[in-house]
């Protein structure tokens, strides 16, 4: 199947999943094309099961170890050299504190989604790539539209949540690693912080992020193409507001839900502004 | 002003967590007992969760305010003013997702939102 001729990037719901779309969209470049084989599906299913069961315990363990144990100094020569090298070169410091943790966070997040999609019998993963834009991002071309059956909604929910689960899992692992040795603690803690930042950003009900898609599936808003227009219509039109208010308690709740969803969409520019201010402040500070 | 240790706020944090947990459980019981909310439980739970998690979210945000005073001057004020609503929204989003997932597991058959 020539999926490139049938896929229009980002326009078919559920067909393309984009990563860390913080800023303006860019041009997608394919890095790896992947086939969907039975063996890969079985491995993905096992890894997904481990992820779902272990992400909370590993995260809690990481938080406990990092907050209670003082990492020991190993005094190995190679670690001292790495620590001095990282601290004395600005570019290496920026790479160690921002760039490498960002790349790890983004890759982990998308691999979580791809893994969960592949774990489903009818889920397909086609390629991994990079989006070249103002801020580079990674993407996974995954298709979960063919997942049907009585548990399809739960499976799609789990696929949406798997990115955040993977970030929490690796945040726990990095915190455990940070508690082992003081020389490498700075790097591993930066990686853990970046994973948690991805969790915090992706749970928001901002359009394009996982939290928005999850809450729409939970509330049953995932059927129509133009839900945002429907929601705005319900808020702006006096007639629609009247119809909702006449439906009793459920109608009132629907109206409040619409206002909350629209409010969260307004958070997107605040999120972008805060990122710009904090990044700028870090360089000026 | 330097941020205080988290243990300083531990009691208030635990109180906020317990109060929110009790309110969430009560909301589940209330929704389960109302027949007119059948098949619309997720929507009602979404709205209830906005209010029942106020104690926990408020205590967490007020715990973190002193930590944010690390930045001084105009820059610090901008960071605080923009960060606290964002922090609150992040907490609400995470709680809505967790409670919504539990609600969906308890009541799997729901009407669509635009029905």
XYZ file of C-alpha atoms in Angstrom:
400
model
C 0.000 0.000 0.000
C 1.384 3.382 -0.957
C 0.457 5.150 2.229
C 2.128 8.389 1.153
C -0.427 8.859 -1.587
C -3.315 8.352 0.809
C -1.960 10.211 3.813
C -2.096 13.974 3.857
C 0.167 15.071 6.643
C -1.718 15.948 9.782
C -5.132 16.263 8.132
C -6.625 12.806 8.731
C -7.605 12.369 12.378
C -5.651 9.617 14.081
C -3.386 8.999 11.091
C -0.380 11.131 11.971
C 0.819 11.807 15.454
C 3.080 14.750 15.975
C 5.555 15.246 18.720
C 6.106 18.201 21.008
C 4.430 20.613 18.656
C 5.264 23.626 20.728
C 5.585 26.184 17.982
C 5.026 26.612 14.286
C 4.717 23.505 12.089
C 7.531 22.746 9.674
C 8.566 20.349 6.949
C 8.563 16.603 7.775
C 11.640 14.545 6.900
C 11.511 10.759 7.170
C 14.307 9.148 9.184
C 13.221 5.522 9.552
C 10.573 3.563 7.679
C 9.300 0.545 9.533
C 7.306 -2.552 8.626
C 4.584 -4.046 10.784
C 5.443 -7.696 11.385
C 3.961 -10.193 13.819
C 7.215 -10.461 15.761
C 7.390 -6.677 16.220
C 3.777 -6.657 17.383
C 4.433 -9.318 20.012
C 7.532 -7.479 21.300
C 5.581 -4.198 21.317
C 2.726 -5.823 23.248
C 5.147 -7.135 25.909
C 6.901 -3.752 26.237
C 3.558 -1.968 26.433
C 2.404 -4.292 29.206
C 5.618 -3.620 31.155
C 5.169 0.126 30.616
C 1.542 0.178 31.791
C 2.266 -1.857 34.929
C 5.647 -0.407 35.866
C 5.559 3.322 35.075
C 4.047 4.402 38.413
C 6.207 2.144 40.664
C 9.400 3.128 38.801
C 8.512 6.826 39.039
C 7.716 6.588 42.762
C 10.964 4.650 43.351
C 12.936 7.288 41.467
C 11.382 10.145 43.466
C 11.989 8.296 46.761
C 15.633 7.431 45.994
C 16.520 10.881 44.691
C 14.856 12.745 47.560
C 16.153 10.550 50.378
C 19.616 9.445 49.258
C 22.557 11.789 48.771
C 24.387 10.541 45.681
C 27.925 9.410 46.563
C 31.009 10.791 44.888
C 32.737 7.959 43.048
C 35.973 9.935 42.364
C 36.648 8.084 39.136
C 39.053 9.982 36.862
C 36.913 9.659 33.753
C 33.843 11.009 35.549
C 35.810 13.969 36.943
C 37.107 14.756 33.447
C 33.595 14.590 31.989
C 32.233 16.786 34.778
C 34.984 19.428 34.285
C 34.587 19.330 30.513
C 30.816 19.775 30.752
C 31.070 22.630 33.264
C 33.812 24.594 31.490
C 32.408 24.684 27.943
C 29.200 26.674 27.432
C 28.062 24.738 24.378
C 28.557 21.403 26.128
C 26.706 22.745 29.181
C 23.760 23.793 27.009
C 23.850 20.439 25.218
C 23.928 18.515 28.494
C 21.260 20.591 30.232
C 18.815 21.280 27.390
C 19.445 19.751 23.973
C 20.212 16.116 24.817
C 17.450 15.832 27.468
C 14.990 17.444 25.020
C 15.857 14.938 22.277
C 15.606 12.024 24.714
C 12.238 13.273 26.007
C 10.761 13.709 22.566
C 12.024 10.340 21.275
C 10.815 8.493 24.386
C 7.388 10.120 24.114
C 6.882 9.194 20.495
C 8.263 5.685 20.899
C 5.710 5.201 23.680
C 2.890 6.103 21.288
C 4.330 3.960 18.483
C 4.794 1.003 20.813
C 1.238 1.173 22.134
C -0.174 1.528 18.598
C 1.792 -1.451 17.371
C 0.736 -3.524 20.399
C -2.860 -3.394 19.117
C -3.637 -5.966 16.449
C -4.965 -3.426 13.949
C -2.608 -0.589 14.858
C 0.033 0.352 12.307
C 3.273 2.328 12.557
C 4.750 3.453 9.256
C 7.659 5.782 9.867
C 9.589 7.983 12.272
C 10.900 11.351 11.260
C 11.885 14.896 12.090
C 9.905 18.073 11.560
C 12.225 20.871 10.449
C 10.738 24.102 11.709
C 11.340 26.957 14.129
C 11.782 24.363 16.860
C 12.645 20.899 15.508
C 10.418 18.077 16.602
C 10.051 14.377 15.966
C 6.979 12.623 14.665
C 5.612 9.112 14.350
C 3.297 8.168 11.490
C 0.902 5.859 13.329
C -2.574 4.762 12.377
C -5.104 3.737 15.027
C -8.252 4.349 12.973
C -8.632 0.665 12.142
C -8.857 -0.350 15.806
C -12.429 -1.456 16.353
C -14.319 -3.712 18.698
C -15.795 -3.465 22.195
C -12.563 -2.203 23.791
C -11.524 0.125 20.948
C -12.092 3.288 23.028
C -9.978 1.989 25.905
C -7.225 0.887 23.509
C -7.175 4.327 21.858
C -7.114 5.955 25.296
C -4.136 3.843 26.259
C -2.358 4.763 22.989
C -2.914 8.460 23.735
C -1.687 8.089 27.335
C 1.327 5.913 26.450
C 3.515 8.903 25.591
C 3.051 10.375 29.062
C 3.465 6.923 30.629
C 6.793 6.489 28.812
C 7.957 9.937 29.984
C 7.055 9.117 33.616
C 8.771 5.724 33.359
C 11.987 7.239 32.074
C 11.785 10.118 34.559
C 11.844 7.457 37.295
C 14.782 5.669 35.682
C 16.771 8.897 35.298
C 16.086 9.813 38.935
C 17.352 6.383 40.016
C 20.487 6.917 37.894
C 20.900 10.429 39.325
C 20.910 9.012 42.850
C 23.778 6.623 42.047
C 26.627 9.025 41.391
C 27.113 12.757 42.079
C 29.292 13.430 39.020
C 26.568 12.380 36.561
C 23.675 13.458 38.781
C 23.356 16.867 37.036
C 22.893 15.339 33.580
C 20.463 12.635 34.691
C 18.430 15.073 36.757
C 18.143 17.388 33.727
C 16.900 14.420 31.702
C 14.340 13.608 34.417
C 13.220 17.268 34.583
C 12.734 17.353 30.823
C 10.657 14.146 30.935
C 8.453 15.723 33.620
C 8.154 18.895 31.546
C 6.860 16.803 28.645
C 4.349 15.167 30.993
C 3.181 18.551 32.271
C 2.792 20.004 28.770
C 1.126 16.961 27.254
C -1.581 16.570 29.909
C -2.912 20.065 29.176
C -6.172 20.262 27.218
C -4.465 22.353 24.564
C -5.239 21.507 20.946
C -2.621 19.215 19.471
C -1.412 17.762 22.763
C -2.283 14.362 24.142
C -4.361 15.645 27.051
C -6.822 17.291 24.676
C -7.256 14.094 22.661
C -7.613 11.971 25.819
C -10.273 14.166 27.387
C -12.192 14.327 24.107
C -12.299 10.511 23.962
C -13.352 10.340 27.641
C -16.164 12.879 27.138
C -17.323 11.333 23.858
C -16.275 14.322 21.735
C -14.168 12.259 19.347
C -16.832 11.515 16.753
C -17.036 14.729 14.765
C -14.310 16.366 12.646
C -15.053 19.911 13.733
C -15.676 19.563 17.437
C -13.987 22.894 18.201
C -16.390 24.710 15.868
C -19.329 22.867 17.454
C -18.141 23.821 20.926
C -17.673 27.486 19.977
C -21.108 27.468 18.301
C -22.645 26.153 21.499
C -21.071 28.961 23.538
C -21.681 31.884 21.156
C -25.189 31.087 19.944
C -27.992 32.085 22.321
C -30.217 29.457 20.723
C -27.793 26.599 21.367
C -27.147 27.825 24.896
C -30.910 27.828 25.473
C -31.206 24.287 24.118
C -28.458 23.083 26.438
C -29.863 24.879 29.482
C -33.269 23.296 28.859
C -31.744 19.805 29.068
C -31.503 19.967 32.834
C -28.395 19.197 34.857
C -26.630 17.398 31.999
C -27.186 20.340 29.645
C -25.742 22.759 32.218
C -22.730 20.462 32.646
C -22.208 20.308 28.860
C -22.196 24.108 28.685
C -19.651 24.370 31.512
C -17.508 21.724 29.762
C -17.580 23.775 26.545
C -16.416 26.897 28.408
C -13.620 24.931 30.098
C -12.415 23.420 26.799
C -12.348 26.849 25.105
C -10.503 28.322 28.117
C -7.821 25.664 27.825
C -7.400 26.422 24.104
C -6.567 29.996 25.158
C -3.771 28.585 27.331
C -1.729 27.727 24.232
C -0.433 31.263 23.607
C 0.292 31.638 27.347
C 2.314 28.414 27.218
C 4.264 29.658 24.203
C 4.879 33.073 25.808
C 6.071 31.472 29.037
C 8.490 29.244 27.131
C 9.925 32.264 25.308
C 10.218 34.324 28.514
C 11.842 31.510 30.498
C 14.290 30.617 27.718
C 15.194 34.273 27.222
C 15.498 34.796 30.968
C 17.811 31.820 31.317
C 20.285 33.327 28.860
C 20.053 36.812 30.373
C 20.194 35.636 34.029
C 13.203 35.392 49.791
C 14.436 31.802 49.552
C 12.041 28.902 49.027
C 11.177 26.778 52.046
C 11.503 23.037 52.342
C 8.583 20.986 51.124
C 8.265 19.352 54.584
C 7.227 22.750 55.934
C 4.006 22.489 53.935
C 3.572 18.724 54.358
C 0.650 18.923 56.799
C -1.324 21.339 54.637
C -0.565 19.282 51.525
C -1.817 16.070 53.188
C -4.956 17.875 54.415
C -5.674 19.201 50.911
C -5.104 15.763 49.408
C -7.411 14.002 51.903
C -10.197 16.590 51.514
C -10.037 16.380 47.701
C -10.003 12.574 47.765
C -13.088 12.464 50.003
C -14.910 14.985 47.787
C -14.072 12.989 44.621
C -15.331 9.752 46.214
C -18.540 11.526 47.325
C -19.051 12.819 43.783
C -18.727 9.268 42.423
C -21.337 8.055 44.924
C -23.684 10.961 44.114
C -23.429 10.411 40.342
C -23.994 6.658 40.730
C -27.193 7.219 42.711
C -28.801 9.747 40.328
C -30.870 8.019 37.644
C -31.233 11.141 35.470
C -27.456 11.193 34.969
C -27.344 7.724 33.451
C -25.032 7.527 30.404
C -23.822 11.094 30.990
C -21.657 10.327 33.991
C -18.365 11.367 32.330
C -19.561 14.897 31.603
C -20.933 15.419 35.127
C -17.766 13.920 36.630
C -15.646 16.309 34.552
C -17.418 19.341 36.014
C -17.499 17.968 39.575
C -13.750 17.255 39.427
C -13.051 20.929 38.643
C -14.450 21.845 42.068
C -13.584 18.810 44.197
C -9.866 19.141 43.411
C -9.679 22.813 44.445
C -8.334 22.041 47.984
C -5.462 19.900 46.665
C -4.552 22.197 43.761
C -4.704 25.334 45.897
C -2.379 23.873 48.542
C 0.105 22.648 45.913
C 0.154 26.036 44.118
C 0.576 27.961 47.379
C 3.376 25.574 48.417
C 5.234 26.380 45.234
C 4.789 30.184 45.291
C 7.744 30.748 47.677
C 9.938 28.550 45.444
C 9.177 30.816 42.497
C 10.466 33.857 44.401
C 13.962 32.742 43.354
C 13.531 35.101 40.397
C 13.590 38.753 41.511
C 12.306 41.949 39.987
C 9.934 42.370 37.040
C 11.049 39.096 35.454
C 10.197 37.221 38.646
C 6.725 38.786 38.846
C 6.008 37.902 35.186
C 7.126 34.296 35.764
C 4.949 33.970 38.863
C 1.854 35.574 37.284
C 2.083 33.335 34.233
C 3.272 30.172 35.976
C 0.662 29.792 38.704
C -2.406 29.561 36.395
C -0.439 27.262 34.119
C 0.563 25.094 37.078
C -3.052 25.013 38.276
C -4.245 24.082 34.782
C -1.666 21.285 34.547
C -2.817 19.837 37.860
C -6.498 20.094 36.879
C -5.798 18.458 33.508
C -3.960 15.536 35.068
C -6.683 15.022 37.686
C -9.444 15.256 35.073
C -7.722 12.594 32.979
C -7.205 10.233 35.939
C -10.744 10.683 37.296
C -12.213 10.526 33.774
C -10.400 7.250 33.085
C -11.692 5.760 36.344
C -15.184 6.992 35.463
C -14.970 5.402 32.036
C -13.916 2.090 33.548
C -16.871 2.166 35.985
C -19.422 3.455 33.449
C -18.179 2.327 30.002
C -21.375 3.052 28.073
C -21.858 6.779 27.596
C -23.772 8.965 25.179
C -21.764 11.044 22.716
C -21.270 14.676 23.718
C -23.066 16.117 20.688
C -26.107 13.786 20.871
